[in-house]
mmCIF file of C-alpha atoms in Angstrom:
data_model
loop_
_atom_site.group_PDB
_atom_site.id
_atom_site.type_symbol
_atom_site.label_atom_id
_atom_site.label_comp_id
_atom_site.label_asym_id
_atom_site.label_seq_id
_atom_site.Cartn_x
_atom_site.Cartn_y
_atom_site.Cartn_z
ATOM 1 C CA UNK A 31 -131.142 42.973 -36.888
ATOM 2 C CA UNK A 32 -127.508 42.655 -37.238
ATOM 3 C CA UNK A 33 -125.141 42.800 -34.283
ATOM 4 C CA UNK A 34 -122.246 44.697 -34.904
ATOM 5 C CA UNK A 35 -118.829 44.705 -32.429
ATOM 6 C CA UNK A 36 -116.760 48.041 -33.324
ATOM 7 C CA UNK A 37 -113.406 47.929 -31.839
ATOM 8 C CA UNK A 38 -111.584 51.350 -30.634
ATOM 9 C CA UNK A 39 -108.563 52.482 -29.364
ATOM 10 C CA UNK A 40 -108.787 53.059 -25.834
ATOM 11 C CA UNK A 41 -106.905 55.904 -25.771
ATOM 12 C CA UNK A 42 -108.649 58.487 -28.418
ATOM 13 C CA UNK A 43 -111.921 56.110 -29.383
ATOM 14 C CA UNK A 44 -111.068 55.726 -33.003
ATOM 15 C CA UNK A 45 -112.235 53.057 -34.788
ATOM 16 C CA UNK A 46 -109.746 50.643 -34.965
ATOM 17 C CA UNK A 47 -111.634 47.703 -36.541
ATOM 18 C CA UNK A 48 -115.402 45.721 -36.792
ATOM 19 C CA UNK A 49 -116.972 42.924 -36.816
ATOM 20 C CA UNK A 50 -120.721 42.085 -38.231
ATOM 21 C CA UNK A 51 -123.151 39.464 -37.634
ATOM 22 C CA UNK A 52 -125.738 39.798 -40.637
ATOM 23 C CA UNK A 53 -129.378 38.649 -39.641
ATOM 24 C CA UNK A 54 -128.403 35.738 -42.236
ATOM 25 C CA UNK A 55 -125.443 34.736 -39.551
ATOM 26 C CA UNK A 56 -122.768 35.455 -42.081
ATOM 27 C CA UNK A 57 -119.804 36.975 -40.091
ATOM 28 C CA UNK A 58 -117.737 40.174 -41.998
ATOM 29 C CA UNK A 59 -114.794 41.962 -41.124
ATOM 30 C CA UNK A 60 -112.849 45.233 -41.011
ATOM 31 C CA UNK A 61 -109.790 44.598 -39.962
ATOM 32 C CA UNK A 62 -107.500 42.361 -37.655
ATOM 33 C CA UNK A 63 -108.128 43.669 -34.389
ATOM 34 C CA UNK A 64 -111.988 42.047 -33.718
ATOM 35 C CA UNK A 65 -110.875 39.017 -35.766
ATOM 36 C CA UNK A 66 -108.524 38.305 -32.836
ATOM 37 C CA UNK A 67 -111.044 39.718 -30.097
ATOM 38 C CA UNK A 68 -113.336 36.962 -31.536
ATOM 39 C CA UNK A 69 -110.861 34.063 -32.099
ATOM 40 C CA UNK A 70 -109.341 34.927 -28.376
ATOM 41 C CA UNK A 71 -113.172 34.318 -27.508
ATOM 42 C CA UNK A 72 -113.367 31.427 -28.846
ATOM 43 C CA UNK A 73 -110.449 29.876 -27.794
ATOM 44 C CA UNK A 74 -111.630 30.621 -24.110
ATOM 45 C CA UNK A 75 -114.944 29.264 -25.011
ATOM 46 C CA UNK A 76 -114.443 26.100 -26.852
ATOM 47 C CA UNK A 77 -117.196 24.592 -29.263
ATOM 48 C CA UNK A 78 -119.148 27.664 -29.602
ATOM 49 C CA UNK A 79 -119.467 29.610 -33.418
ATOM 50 C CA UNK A 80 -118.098 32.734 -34.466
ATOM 51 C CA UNK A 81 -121.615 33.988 -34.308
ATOM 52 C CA UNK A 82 -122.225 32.979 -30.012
ATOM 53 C CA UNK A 83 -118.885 35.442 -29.912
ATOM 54 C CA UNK A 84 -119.736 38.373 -31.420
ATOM 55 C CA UNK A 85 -123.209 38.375 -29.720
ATOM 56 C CA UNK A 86 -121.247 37.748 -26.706
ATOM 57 C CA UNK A 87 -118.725 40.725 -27.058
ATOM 58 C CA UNK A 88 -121.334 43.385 -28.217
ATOM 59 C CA UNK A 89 -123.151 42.264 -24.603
ATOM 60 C CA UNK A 90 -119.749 41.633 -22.254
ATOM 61 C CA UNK A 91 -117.316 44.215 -23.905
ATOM 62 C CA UNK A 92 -113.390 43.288 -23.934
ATOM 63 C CA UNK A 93 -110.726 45.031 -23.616
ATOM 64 C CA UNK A 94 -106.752 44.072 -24.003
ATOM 65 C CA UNK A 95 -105.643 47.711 -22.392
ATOM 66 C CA UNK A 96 -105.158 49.097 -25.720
ATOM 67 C CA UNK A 97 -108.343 48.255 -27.879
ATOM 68 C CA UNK A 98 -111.878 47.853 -26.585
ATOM 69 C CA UNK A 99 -115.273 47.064 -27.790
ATOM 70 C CA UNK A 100 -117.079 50.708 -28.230
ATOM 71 C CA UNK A 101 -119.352 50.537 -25.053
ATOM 72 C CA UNK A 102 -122.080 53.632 -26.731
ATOM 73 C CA UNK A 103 -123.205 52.332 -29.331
#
């Protein structure tokens, strides 16, 4: 089953931007915001794979005070 990370605005809950894990582990993206929620991952979290961070922000959630990972999914 894929995993998939939705980022929102904190403020109003719109969707701001997504990332997928397919079952196949190929990553996609919708925009720039969870491309930087996952590279800021992985920076804290060196020689992991894009894949350990999305699976690891759908479970943990971030947040920068302005953009989250949607929590009710």
């Amino acid at each position: 089953m894929a995993v998939v990370v939705n980022i929102v605005s904190v403020r109003d809950g719109q969707l701001v931007s997504r990332a997928t894990l397919a079952d196949d582990g190929t990553v996609t993206y919708q925009g720039d915001a969870a491309r930087s929620a996952v590279r800021r991952w992985l920076l804290a979290n060196r020689g992991r794979t894009e894949a350990d961070a999305i699976r690891a922000l759908a479970v943990d959630g971030w947040s920068n005070g302005y953009l989250m990972v949607q929590r009710d999914q």
